[in-house]
Coordinates of C-alpha atoms and ligand atoms in Angstrom, one line a residue:
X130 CA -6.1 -14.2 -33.9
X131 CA -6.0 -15.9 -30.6
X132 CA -4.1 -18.9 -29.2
X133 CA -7.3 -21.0 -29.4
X134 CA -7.6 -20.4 -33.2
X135 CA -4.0 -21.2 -33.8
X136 CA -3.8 -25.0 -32.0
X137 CA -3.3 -26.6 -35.1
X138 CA -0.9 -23.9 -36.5
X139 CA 2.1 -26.2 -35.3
X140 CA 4.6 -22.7 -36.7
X141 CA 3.0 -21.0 -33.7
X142 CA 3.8 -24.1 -31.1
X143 CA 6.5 -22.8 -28.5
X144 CA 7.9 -25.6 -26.9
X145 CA 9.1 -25.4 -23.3
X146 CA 11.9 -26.5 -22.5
X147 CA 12.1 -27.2 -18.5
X148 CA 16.2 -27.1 -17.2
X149 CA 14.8 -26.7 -13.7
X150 CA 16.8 -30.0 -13.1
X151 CA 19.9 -28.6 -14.8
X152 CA 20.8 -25.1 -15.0
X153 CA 18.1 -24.6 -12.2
X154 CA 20.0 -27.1 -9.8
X155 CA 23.6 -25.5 -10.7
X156 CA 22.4 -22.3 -8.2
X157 CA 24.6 -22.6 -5.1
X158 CA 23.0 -24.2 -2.4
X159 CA 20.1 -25.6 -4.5
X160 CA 21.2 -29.5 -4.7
X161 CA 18.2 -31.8 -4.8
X162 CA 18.1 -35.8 -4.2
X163 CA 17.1 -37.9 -6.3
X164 CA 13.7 -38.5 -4.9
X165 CA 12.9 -35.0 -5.6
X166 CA 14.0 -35.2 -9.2
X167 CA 12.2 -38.4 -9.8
X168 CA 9.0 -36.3 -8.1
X169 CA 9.9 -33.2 -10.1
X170 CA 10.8 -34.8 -14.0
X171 CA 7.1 -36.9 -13.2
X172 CA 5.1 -33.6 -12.5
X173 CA 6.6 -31.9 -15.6
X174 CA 6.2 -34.8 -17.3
X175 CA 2.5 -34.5 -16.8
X176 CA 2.1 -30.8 -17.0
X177 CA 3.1 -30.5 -20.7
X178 CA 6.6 -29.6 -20.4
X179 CA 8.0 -30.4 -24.0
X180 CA 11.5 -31.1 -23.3
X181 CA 13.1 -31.8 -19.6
X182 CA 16.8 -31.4 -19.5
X183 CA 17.4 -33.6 -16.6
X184 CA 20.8 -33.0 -15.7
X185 CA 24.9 -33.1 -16.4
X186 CA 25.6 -36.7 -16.2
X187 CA 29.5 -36.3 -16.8
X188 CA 29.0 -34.0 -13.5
X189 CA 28.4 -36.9 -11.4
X190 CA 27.5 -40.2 -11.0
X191 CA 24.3 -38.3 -8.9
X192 CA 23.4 -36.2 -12.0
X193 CA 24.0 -39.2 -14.2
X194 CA 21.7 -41.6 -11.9
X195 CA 19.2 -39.5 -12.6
X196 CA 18.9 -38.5 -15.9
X197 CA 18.8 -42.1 -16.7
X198 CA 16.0 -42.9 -14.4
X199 CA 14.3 -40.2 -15.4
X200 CA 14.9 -41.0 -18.9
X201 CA 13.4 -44.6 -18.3
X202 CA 10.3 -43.3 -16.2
X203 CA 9.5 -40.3 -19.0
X204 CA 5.8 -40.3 -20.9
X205 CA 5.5 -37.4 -22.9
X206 CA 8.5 -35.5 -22.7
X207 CA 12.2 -36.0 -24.4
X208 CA 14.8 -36.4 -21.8
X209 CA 17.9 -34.0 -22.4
X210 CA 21.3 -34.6 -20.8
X211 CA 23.4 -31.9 -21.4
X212 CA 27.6 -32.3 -22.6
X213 CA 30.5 -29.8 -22.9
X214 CA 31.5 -30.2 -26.4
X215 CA 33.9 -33.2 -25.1
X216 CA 33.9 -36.7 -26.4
X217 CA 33.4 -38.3 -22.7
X218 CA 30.6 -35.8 -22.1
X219 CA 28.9 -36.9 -25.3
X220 CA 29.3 -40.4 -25.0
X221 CA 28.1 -40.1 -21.2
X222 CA 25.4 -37.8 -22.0
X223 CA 24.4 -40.9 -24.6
X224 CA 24.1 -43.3 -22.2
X225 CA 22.3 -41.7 -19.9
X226 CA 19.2 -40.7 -22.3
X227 CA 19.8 -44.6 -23.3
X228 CA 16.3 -45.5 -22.5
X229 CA 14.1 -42.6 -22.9
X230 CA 11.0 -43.0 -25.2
X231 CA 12.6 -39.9 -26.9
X232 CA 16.1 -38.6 -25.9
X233 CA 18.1 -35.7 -26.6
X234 CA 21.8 -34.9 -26.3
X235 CA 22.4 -31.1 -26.3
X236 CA 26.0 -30.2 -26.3
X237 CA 27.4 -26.6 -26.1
X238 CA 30.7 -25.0 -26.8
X239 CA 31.6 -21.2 -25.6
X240 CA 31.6 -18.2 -29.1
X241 CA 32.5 -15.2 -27.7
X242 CA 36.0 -14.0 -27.6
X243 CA 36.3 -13.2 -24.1
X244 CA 35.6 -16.6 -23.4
X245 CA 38.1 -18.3 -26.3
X246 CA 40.8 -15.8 -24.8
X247 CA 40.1 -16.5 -21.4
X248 CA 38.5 -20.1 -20.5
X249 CA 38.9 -22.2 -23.9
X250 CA 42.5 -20.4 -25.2
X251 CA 41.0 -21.7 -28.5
X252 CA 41.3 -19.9 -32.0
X253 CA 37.7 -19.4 -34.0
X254 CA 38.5 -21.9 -36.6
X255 CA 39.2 -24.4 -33.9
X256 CA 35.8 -24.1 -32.4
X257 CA 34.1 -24.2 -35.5
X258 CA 35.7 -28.1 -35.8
X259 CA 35.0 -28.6 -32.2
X260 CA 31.1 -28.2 -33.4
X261 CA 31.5 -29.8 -36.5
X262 CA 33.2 -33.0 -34.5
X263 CA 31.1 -32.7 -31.6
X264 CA 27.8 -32.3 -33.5
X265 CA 28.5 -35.3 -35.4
X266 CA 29.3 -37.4 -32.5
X267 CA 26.0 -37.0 -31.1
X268 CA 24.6 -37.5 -33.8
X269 CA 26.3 -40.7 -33.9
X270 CA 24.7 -41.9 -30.5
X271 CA 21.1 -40.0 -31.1
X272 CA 18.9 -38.2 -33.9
X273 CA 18.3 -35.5 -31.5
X274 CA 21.0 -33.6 -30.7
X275 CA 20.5 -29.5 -30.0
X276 CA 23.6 -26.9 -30.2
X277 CA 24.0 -24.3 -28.1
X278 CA 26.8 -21.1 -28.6
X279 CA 27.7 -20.3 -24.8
X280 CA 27.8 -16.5 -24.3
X281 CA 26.3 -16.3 -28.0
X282 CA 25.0 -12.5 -27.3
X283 CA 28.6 -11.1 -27.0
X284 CA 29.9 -13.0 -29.8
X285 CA 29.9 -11.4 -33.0
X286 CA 27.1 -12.1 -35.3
X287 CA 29.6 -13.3 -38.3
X288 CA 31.6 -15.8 -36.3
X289 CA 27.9 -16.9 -34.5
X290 CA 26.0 -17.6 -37.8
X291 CA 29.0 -20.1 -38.6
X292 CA 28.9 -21.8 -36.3
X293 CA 24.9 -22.5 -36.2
X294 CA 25.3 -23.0 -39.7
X295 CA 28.3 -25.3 -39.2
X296 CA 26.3 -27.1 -36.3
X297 CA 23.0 -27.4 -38.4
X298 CA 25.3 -29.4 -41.4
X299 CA 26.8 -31.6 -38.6
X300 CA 22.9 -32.9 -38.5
X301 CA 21.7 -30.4 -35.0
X302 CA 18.2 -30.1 -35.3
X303 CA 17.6 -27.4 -32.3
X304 CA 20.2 -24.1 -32.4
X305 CA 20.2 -22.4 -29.3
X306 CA 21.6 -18.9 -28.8
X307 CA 22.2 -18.3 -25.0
X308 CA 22.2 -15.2 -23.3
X309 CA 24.5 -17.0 -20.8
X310 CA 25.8 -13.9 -18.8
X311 CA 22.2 -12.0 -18.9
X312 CA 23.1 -9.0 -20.5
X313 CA 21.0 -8.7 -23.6
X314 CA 18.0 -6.2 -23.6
X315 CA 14.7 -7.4 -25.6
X316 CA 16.0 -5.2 -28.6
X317 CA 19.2 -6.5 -28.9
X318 CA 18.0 -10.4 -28.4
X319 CA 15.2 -9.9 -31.0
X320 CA 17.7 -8.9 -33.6
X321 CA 19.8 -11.2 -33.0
X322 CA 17.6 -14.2 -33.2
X323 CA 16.1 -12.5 -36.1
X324 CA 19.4 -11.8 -38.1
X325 CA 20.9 -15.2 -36.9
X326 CA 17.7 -16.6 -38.9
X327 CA 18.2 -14.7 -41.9
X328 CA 21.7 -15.3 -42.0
X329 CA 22.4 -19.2 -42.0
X330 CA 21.7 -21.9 -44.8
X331 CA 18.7 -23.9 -43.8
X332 CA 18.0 -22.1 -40.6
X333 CA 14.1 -23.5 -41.6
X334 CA 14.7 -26.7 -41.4
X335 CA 15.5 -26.7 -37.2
X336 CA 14.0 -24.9 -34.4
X337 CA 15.9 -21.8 -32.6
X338 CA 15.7 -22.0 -29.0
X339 CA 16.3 -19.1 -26.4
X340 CA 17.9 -19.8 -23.3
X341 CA 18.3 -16.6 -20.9
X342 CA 19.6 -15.4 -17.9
X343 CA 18.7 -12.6 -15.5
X344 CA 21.3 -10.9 -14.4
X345 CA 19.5 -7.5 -15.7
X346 CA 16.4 -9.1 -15.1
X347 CA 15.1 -9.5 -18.5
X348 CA 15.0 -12.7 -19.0
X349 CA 11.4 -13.1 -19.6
X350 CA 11.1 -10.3 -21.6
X351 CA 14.7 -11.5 -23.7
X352 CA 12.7 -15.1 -24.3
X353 CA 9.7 -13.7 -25.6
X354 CA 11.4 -11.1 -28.1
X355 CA 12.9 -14.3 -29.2
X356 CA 10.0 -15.8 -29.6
X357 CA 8.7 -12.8 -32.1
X358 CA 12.0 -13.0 -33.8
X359 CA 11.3 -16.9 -34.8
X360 CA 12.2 -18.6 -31.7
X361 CA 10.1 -21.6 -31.3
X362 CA 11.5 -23.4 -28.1
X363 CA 12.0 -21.8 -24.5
X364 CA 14.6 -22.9 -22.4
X365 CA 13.4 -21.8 -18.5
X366 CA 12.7 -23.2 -15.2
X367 CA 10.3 -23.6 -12.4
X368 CA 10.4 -20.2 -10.4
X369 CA 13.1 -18.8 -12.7
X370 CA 15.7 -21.0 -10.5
X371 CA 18.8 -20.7 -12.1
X372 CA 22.5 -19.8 -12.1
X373 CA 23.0 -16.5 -9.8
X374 CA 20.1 -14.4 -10.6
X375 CA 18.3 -17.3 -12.4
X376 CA 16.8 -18.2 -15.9
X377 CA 13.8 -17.3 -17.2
X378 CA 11.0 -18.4 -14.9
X379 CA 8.5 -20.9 -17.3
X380 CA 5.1 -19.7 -15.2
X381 CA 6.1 -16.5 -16.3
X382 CA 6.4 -17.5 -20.1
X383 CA 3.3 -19.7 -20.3
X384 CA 1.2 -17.2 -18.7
X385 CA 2.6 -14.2 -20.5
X386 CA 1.7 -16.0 -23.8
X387 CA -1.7 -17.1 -23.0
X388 CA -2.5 -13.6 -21.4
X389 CA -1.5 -11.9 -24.3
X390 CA -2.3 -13.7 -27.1
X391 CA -3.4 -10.6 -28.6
X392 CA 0.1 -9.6 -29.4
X393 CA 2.0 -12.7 -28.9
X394 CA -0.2 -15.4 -31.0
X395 CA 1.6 -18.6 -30.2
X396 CA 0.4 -21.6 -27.7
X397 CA 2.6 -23.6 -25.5
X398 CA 1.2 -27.1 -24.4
X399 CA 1.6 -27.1 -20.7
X400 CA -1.5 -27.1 -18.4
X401 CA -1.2 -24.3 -16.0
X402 CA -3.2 -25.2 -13.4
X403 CA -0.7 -27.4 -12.1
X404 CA 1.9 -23.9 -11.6
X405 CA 0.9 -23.3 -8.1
X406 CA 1.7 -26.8 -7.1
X407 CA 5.1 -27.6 -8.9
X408 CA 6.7 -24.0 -8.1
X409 CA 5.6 -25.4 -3.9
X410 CA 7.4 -28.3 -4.6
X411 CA 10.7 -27.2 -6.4
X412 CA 10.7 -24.0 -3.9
X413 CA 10.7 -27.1 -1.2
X414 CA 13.4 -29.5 -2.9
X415 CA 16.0 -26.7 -3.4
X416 CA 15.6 -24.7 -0.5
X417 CA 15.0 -21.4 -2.2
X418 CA 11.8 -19.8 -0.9
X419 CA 9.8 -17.8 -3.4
X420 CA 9.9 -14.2 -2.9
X421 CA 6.2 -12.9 -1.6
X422 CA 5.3 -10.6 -4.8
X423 CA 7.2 -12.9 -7.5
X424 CA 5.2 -12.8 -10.6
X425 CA 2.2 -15.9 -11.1
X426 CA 3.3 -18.1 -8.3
X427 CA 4.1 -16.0 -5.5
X428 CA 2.2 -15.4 -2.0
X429 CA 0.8 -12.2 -2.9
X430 CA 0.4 -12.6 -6.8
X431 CA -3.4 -12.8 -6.2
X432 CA -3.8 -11.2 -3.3
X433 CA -5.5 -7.7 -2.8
X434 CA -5.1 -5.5 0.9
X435 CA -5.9 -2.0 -0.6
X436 CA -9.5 -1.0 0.2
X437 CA -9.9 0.4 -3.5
X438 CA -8.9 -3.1 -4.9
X439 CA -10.8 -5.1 -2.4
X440 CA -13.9 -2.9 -3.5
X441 CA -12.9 -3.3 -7.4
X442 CA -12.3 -7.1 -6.9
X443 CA -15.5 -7.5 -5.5
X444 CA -17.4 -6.4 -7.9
X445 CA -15.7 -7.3 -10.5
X446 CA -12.4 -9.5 -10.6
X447 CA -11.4 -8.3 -13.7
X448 CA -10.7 -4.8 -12.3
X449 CA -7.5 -5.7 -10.8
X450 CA -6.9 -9.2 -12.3
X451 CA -5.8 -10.0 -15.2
X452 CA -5.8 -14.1 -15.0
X453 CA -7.6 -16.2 -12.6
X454 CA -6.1 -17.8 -9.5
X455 CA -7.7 -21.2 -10.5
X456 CA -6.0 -21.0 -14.0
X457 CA -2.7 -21.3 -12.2
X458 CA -3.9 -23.9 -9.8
X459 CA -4.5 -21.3 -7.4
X460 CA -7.9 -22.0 -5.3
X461 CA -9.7 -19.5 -4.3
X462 CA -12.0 -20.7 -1.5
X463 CA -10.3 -22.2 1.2
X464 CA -12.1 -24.3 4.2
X465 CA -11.2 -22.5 7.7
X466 CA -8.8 -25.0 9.8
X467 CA -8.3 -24.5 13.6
X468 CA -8.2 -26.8 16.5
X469 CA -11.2 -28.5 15.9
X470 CA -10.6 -29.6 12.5
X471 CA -10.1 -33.6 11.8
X472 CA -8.4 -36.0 9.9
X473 CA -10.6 -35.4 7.0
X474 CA -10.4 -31.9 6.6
X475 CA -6.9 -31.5 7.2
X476 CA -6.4 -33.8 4.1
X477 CA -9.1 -32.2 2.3
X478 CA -6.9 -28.9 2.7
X479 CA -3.6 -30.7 2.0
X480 CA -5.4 -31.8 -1.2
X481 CA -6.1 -28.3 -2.0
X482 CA -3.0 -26.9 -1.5
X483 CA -1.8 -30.2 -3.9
X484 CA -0.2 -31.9 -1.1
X485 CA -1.0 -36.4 -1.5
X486 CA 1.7 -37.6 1.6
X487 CA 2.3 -41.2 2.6
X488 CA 0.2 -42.1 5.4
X489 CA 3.4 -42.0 7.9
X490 CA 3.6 -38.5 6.4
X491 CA 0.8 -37.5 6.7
X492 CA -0.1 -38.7 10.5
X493 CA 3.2 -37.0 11.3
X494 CA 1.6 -33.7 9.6
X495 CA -1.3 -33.8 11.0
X496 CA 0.0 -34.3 15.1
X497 CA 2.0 -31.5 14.1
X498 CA -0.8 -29.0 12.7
X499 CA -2.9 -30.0 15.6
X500 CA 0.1 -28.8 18.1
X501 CA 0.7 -25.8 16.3
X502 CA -3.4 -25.0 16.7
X503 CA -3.2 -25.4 20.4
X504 CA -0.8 -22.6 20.0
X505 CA -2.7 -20.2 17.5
X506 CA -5.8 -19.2 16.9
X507 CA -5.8 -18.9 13.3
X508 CA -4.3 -21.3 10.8
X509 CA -3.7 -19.7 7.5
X510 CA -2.9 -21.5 4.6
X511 CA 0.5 -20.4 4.6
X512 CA 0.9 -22.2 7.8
X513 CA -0.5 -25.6 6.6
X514 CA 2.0 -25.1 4.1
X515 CA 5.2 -24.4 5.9
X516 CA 4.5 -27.2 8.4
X517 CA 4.1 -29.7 5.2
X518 CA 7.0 -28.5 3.4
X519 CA 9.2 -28.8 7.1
X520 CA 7.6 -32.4 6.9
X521 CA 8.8 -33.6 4.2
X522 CA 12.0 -32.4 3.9
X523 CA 13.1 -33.5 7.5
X524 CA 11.8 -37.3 6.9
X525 CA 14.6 -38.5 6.1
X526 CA 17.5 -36.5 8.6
X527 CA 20.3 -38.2 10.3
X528 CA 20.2 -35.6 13.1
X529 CA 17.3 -34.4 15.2
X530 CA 16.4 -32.0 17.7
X531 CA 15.1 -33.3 20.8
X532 CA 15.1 -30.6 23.3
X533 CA 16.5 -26.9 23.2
X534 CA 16.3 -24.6 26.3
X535 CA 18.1 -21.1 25.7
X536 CA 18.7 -18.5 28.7
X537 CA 19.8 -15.2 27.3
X538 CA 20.5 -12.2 29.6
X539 CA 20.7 -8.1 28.7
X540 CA 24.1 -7.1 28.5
X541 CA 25.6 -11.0 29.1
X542 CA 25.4 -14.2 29.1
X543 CA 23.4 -16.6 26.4
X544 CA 23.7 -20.2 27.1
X545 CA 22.0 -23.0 25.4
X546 CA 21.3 -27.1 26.4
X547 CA 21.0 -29.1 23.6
X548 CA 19.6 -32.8 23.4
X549 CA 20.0 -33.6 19.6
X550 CA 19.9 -37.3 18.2
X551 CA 22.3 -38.0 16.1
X552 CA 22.3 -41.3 13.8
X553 CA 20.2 -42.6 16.9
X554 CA 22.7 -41.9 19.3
X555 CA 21.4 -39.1 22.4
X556 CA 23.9 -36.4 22.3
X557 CA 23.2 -33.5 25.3
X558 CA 25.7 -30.4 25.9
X559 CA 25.6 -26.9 26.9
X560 CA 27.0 -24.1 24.9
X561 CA 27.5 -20.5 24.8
X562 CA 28.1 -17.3 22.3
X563 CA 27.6 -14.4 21.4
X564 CA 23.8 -14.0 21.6
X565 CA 21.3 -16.8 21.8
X566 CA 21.3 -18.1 17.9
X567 CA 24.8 -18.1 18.2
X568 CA 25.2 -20.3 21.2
X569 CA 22.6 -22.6 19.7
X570 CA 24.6 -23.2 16.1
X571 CA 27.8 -23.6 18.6
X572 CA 26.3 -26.1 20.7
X573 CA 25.4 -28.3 17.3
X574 CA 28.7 -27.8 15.9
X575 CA 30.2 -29.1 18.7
X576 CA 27.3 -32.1 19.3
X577 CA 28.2 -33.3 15.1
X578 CA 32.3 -32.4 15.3
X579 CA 32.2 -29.9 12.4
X580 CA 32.6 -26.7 11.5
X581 CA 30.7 -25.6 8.1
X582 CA 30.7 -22.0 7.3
X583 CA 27.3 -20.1 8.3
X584 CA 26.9 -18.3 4.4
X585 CA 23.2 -17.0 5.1
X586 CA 21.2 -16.9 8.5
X587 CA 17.8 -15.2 8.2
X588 CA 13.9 -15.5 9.8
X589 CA 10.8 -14.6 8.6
X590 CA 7.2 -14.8 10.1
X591 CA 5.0 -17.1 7.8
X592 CA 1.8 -15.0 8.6
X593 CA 1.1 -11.5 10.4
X594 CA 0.6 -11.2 14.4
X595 CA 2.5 -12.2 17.1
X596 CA 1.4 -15.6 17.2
X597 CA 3.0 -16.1 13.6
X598 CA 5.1 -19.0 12.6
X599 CA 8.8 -18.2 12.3
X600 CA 10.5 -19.6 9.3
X601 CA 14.3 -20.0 9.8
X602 CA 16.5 -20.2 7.1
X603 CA 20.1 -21.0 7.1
X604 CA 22.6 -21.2 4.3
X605 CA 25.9 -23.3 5.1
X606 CA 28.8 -24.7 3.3
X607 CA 31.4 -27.0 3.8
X608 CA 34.2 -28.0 1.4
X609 CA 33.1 -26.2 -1.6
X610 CA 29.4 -27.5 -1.0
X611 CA 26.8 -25.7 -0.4
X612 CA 23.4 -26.3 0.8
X613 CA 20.2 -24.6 2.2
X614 CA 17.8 -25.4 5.4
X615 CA 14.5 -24.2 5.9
X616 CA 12.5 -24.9 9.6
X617 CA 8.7 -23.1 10.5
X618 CA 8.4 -23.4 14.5
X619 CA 6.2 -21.3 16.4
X620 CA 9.4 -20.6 18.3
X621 CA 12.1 -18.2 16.5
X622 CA 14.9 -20.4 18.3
X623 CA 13.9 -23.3 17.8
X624 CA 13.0 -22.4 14.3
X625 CA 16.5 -21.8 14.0
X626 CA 17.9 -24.7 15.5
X627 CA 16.3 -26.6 13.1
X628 CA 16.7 -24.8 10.1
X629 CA 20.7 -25.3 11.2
X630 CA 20.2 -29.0 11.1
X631 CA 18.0 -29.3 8.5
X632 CA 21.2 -27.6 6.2
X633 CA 23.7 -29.7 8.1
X634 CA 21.7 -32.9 7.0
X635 CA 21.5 -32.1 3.8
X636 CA 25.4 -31.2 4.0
X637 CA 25.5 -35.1 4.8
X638 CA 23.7 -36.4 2.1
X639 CA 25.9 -39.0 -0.1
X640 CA 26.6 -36.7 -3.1
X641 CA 29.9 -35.5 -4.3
X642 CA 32.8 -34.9 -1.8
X643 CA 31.7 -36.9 2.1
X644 CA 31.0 -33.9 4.0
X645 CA 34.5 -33.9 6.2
X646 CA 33.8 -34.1 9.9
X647 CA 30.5 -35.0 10.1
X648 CA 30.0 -38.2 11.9
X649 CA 33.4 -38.9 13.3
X650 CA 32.2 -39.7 16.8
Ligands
LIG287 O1 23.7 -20.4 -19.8 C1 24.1 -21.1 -20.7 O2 24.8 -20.8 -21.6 C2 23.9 -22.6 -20.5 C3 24.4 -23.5 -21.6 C4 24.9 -24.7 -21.1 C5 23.2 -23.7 -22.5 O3 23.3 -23.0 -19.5
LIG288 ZN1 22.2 -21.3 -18.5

C-alpha cells in the first residue's frame, strides 16, 4: 500500500509538529527577531506544518510577543506555547495562544530519577500531582493541552505509564515521550512507545507524539520507530536546529516517509517543495549554516562530481537518485548570471532560488551582485545566495563598515585602519594584534567600547577557485548571550570584519539583558 492510497486513512496521518521556533531557537547562538519568526510561523504555516510551537512565553516578554502574534496571524496550523509544569507558565502560556484560530498549551514536567534527584528534588508521587494539577489547569484555559515526560527514555517504564495515564485523565489529548538527552537507539524508542501504548487506560483515545534529540545522532531514525510503534505526531525542526546536537530535522522525516512508503505507509501533509526554501531562510535567521552534505536540504544533497554518477545521472536520474530535486523545491535548471545580466534576470534567479525582497532590498542586492561580477567571472548560485542572505540580515545594523585597509608583515607587524559607522556617527582608528584578523576585531572593539568574548571564528570559500567568495563566520558572546554573524565578501578580511559586526549587532539587538558596553560613547 502506498501513501497515495492511504490519504483518507486519517490512523496513517503523522502530524508534524514544527518547534523550529522553540526548541530550535534554544541552540546557543541561534536567537532570531521577531521579524524572522513572523516570516518563519507564515511559511510553515503555508507548507502544511500541522502544529507550530512558537515559543516559551514565560521566557521572555520577546518569546511571549511572538507566540501571540503569531497565534493571531496563523491559518492552518495550531499555535503551541510551551510551560514548565508551573502555574505562571500555564497561565502565560494561555494568554499568549489567546487568539489563535486553534491554540495549544503543552506543558512538561521531568520523569526520570536523575532528574527528580538532581533538578526537581521531587518524590514520584509528587510529580504525579504536579501532572494531575498542571494538566488540569490547562485544561482550564484550553481544550488542547499536550503532556510531555522530560527525559521519559531513562525513566522507568512503570513510573512513565502513570504518569501519561495520570496526564490523559487530567483531560491531555497529545502524550509526548521525549528523548530529551538523545540517548535512545531506534530499538529501544520503538518499544517504548510501543509498551507505553499497551500499557495505559485509554492510550486510544489521544495521539503519542515523539520528540527526539541527537546527541547519538538518531534522531530521525528514533522518530520514525515511533512512528511504527503508534506514534502519530512528530515533534522536529527546520534543518534539525535544536538544543546542542539538534532535534530531529522535519525535511528529513517528510521525505523519509514519502520515499519509503513501501515500508513506512503513513502520509504527512506538508508540501515539500517549499524545503529548499524555508531551510535558506531559517539557516539565515539563526546564523547556523547548513553543513554541505546534510541530508535533503544541503548544498551537495543533489549534486553529483564522480564521472561514474555523472554518466549514470545522465542517462538515467534514478541511478543515483532516489527523489527529485524539484520535489524538494530544488530547481534544476538554472539561468547563467555574469556581468551582463539585468534587473530582470537577476530577479528571475532570486525567484528561483525563492528569494521575493522589498524593492530597497532588492536594488541594494542587485548593485552588490553587479560589484561582485566585475570581480568574478563566474557567478554560481551559491554566490547569488550568500550575497542575499548577507543582505538581509545586515538591513537593519546599527554599526557599519565603511572602509578597512590592513598591512600585515612576515614575522611582524599587522596593523589595521578602520572607518566604521556607528548609530550614524563616523568612527576611524588604527589598531594592531597578533595577526591581521586579530588587529581588525581589536580595532572594532575599541571603535564600540566592548569586549564580547570571540566563542567561534571560522572562513569558508562559498564556491571553488581563487576568485571564490569568502564567508566569514563569527560566534561571540557577551553576558551570558550569545549570538552568531555570517558576512560573504570577495575579500577574506573584509569578510571578517563584517561577519564581526554583523554578530556584534545582533549582540545589540533589544532582547533580554542590554548588551553591557555597547553604545556608551
Ligand atoms: O527535549 C525535551 O524534553 C523538550 C521538552 C520541553 C518537550 O524539549
Ligand atoms: Zn527538546
Amino acid at each position: 500500500m502506498n501513501a497515495e492510497n492511504n490519504k483518507n486513512n486519517n490512523k496513517d496521518k503523522v502530524l508534524i509538529f514544527d518547534t523550529t521556533l522553540r526548541d530550535g531557537e534554544q541552540s546557543p547562538g541561534a536567537t532570531m527577531t521577531l521579524e524572522e519568526k513572523l516570516e518563519i510561523a507564515e511559511l510553515l504555516d503555508n507548507m502544511g506544518v500541522d502544529i507550530i510551537e512558537a515559543g516559551f512565553p514565560i521566557a521572555s516578554n520577546g518569546d511571549f510577543e511572538a507566540v501571540s502574534e503569531i497565534a493571531k496571524r496563523s491559518k492552518n496550523a495550531v499555535i503551541a506555547g510551551l510551560a514548565r509544569a508551573i502555574p505562571a507558565d500555564i497561565d502565560r502560556a494561555g494568554a499568549a495562544i489567546k487568539h489563535a484560530r486553534r491554540g495549544r498549551i503543552h506543558t512538561f514536567v521531568s520523569t526520570s530519577p536523575i532528574h527528580l534527584a538532581h533538578q526537581m528534588k521531587k518524590s514520584q508521587d509528587e510529580v504525579l500531582e504536579i501532572v494531575t494539577k498542571t494538566v488540569s489547569q490547562a485544561r482550564n484555559l484550553i481544550d488542547d493541552v499536550e503532556w510531555s515526560g522530560m527525559d521519559a527514555t531513562r525513566t522507568p517504564i512503570d513510573f512513565l505509564a502513570r504518569c501519561v495515564e495520570a496526564a490523559i485523565k487530567a483531560g491531555a489529548s497529545t502524550i509526548n515521550i521525549p528523548d530529551t538527552v538523545g540517548y535512545a537507539t531506534p530499538e529501544d524508542y520503538f518499544q517504548l512507545v510501543y509498551n507505553i501504548i499497551e500499557m495505559v487506560p485509554d492510550s486510544d483515545k489521544v495521539i503519542f507524539s515523539t520528540h527526539c534529540h541527537n546527541d547519538l545522532g538518531m534522531a530521525v531514525a528514533n522518530s520514525l520507530a515511533g512512528v511504527r510503534a503508534g506514534a502519530r505526531q512528530v515533534e522536529c525542526t527546520i534543518n534539525g536546529l535544536g538544543e546542542r546536537a539538534g532535534n530531529a530535522a522535519l525535511e528529513e522525516i517528510v521525505m523519509a516517509i514519502r520515499t519509503r512508503s513501501d515500508i513506512m505507509p503513513f502520509f504527512t501533509n506538508i508540501d515539500a517543495t517549499h524545503l529548499a526554501k524555508i531551510s535558506k531562510i531559517v539557516a539565515m535567521a539563526a546564523n547556523f549554516p547548513v553543513q554541505y552534505n546534510k541530508a535533503i536540504v544541503g548544498k551537495n544533497a543533489f549534486a553529483h562530481e564522480s564521472g561514474i554518477h555523472q554518466d549514470g545521472m545522465l542517462k538515467n536520474a534514478q541511478t543515483y537518485e532516489i527523489m527529485t530535486p524539484e520535489s524538494v523545491g530544488i530547481k534544476s535548471t538554472s539561468y547563467v548570471m555574469g556581468k551582463h545580466s539585468g534587473r530582470h534576470a537577476f530577479k528571475k534567479k532570486l525567484a528561483e532560488l525563492g528569494y521575493e525582497l522589498g524593492d530597497n532590498q532588492f536594488q541594494e542586492a542587485f548593485q552588490r551582485f553587479k560589484d561582485l561580477a566585475d570581480k568574478k567571472k563566474n557567478i554560481y548560485d551559491e554566490d547569488i545566495i550568500a550575497l542575499v542572505d548577507d543582505e538581509m540580515g545586515s538591513a537593519n545594523d546599527k554599526i557599519k563598515l565603511l572602509e578597512l585597509e590592513v598591512i600585515s608583515k612576515t614575522g611582524g607587524e599587522h596593523r589595521c585602519f578602520i572607518k566604521l559607522d556607528v548609530d550614524g556617527e563616523e568612527v576611524k582608528l588604527i589598531e594592531e594584534g597578533q595577526g591581521s584578523v586579530d588587529a581588525i576585531f581589536n580595532a572594532i572593539k575599541r571603535a564600540v567600547k566592548a569586549n564580547p568574548h570571540l566563542v567561534l571564528y571560522g572562513v569558508d570559500a562559498v564556491t571553488g577557485g581563487t576568485d571564490a567568495q569568502a564567508n566569514a563566520h563569527v560566534r561571540l558572546e557577551m553576558n551570558g548571550k550569545i549570538v552568531s554573524g555570517r558576512a560573504t565578501e570577495p575579500d577574506t578580511l573584509v569578510a571578517s570584519a563584517r561577519a564581526y559586526l554583523s554578530a556584534y549587532n545582533r549582540l545589540l539587538l533589544d532582547r533580554g539583558a542590554p548588551a553591557q558596553g555597547a553604545m556608551e560613547r
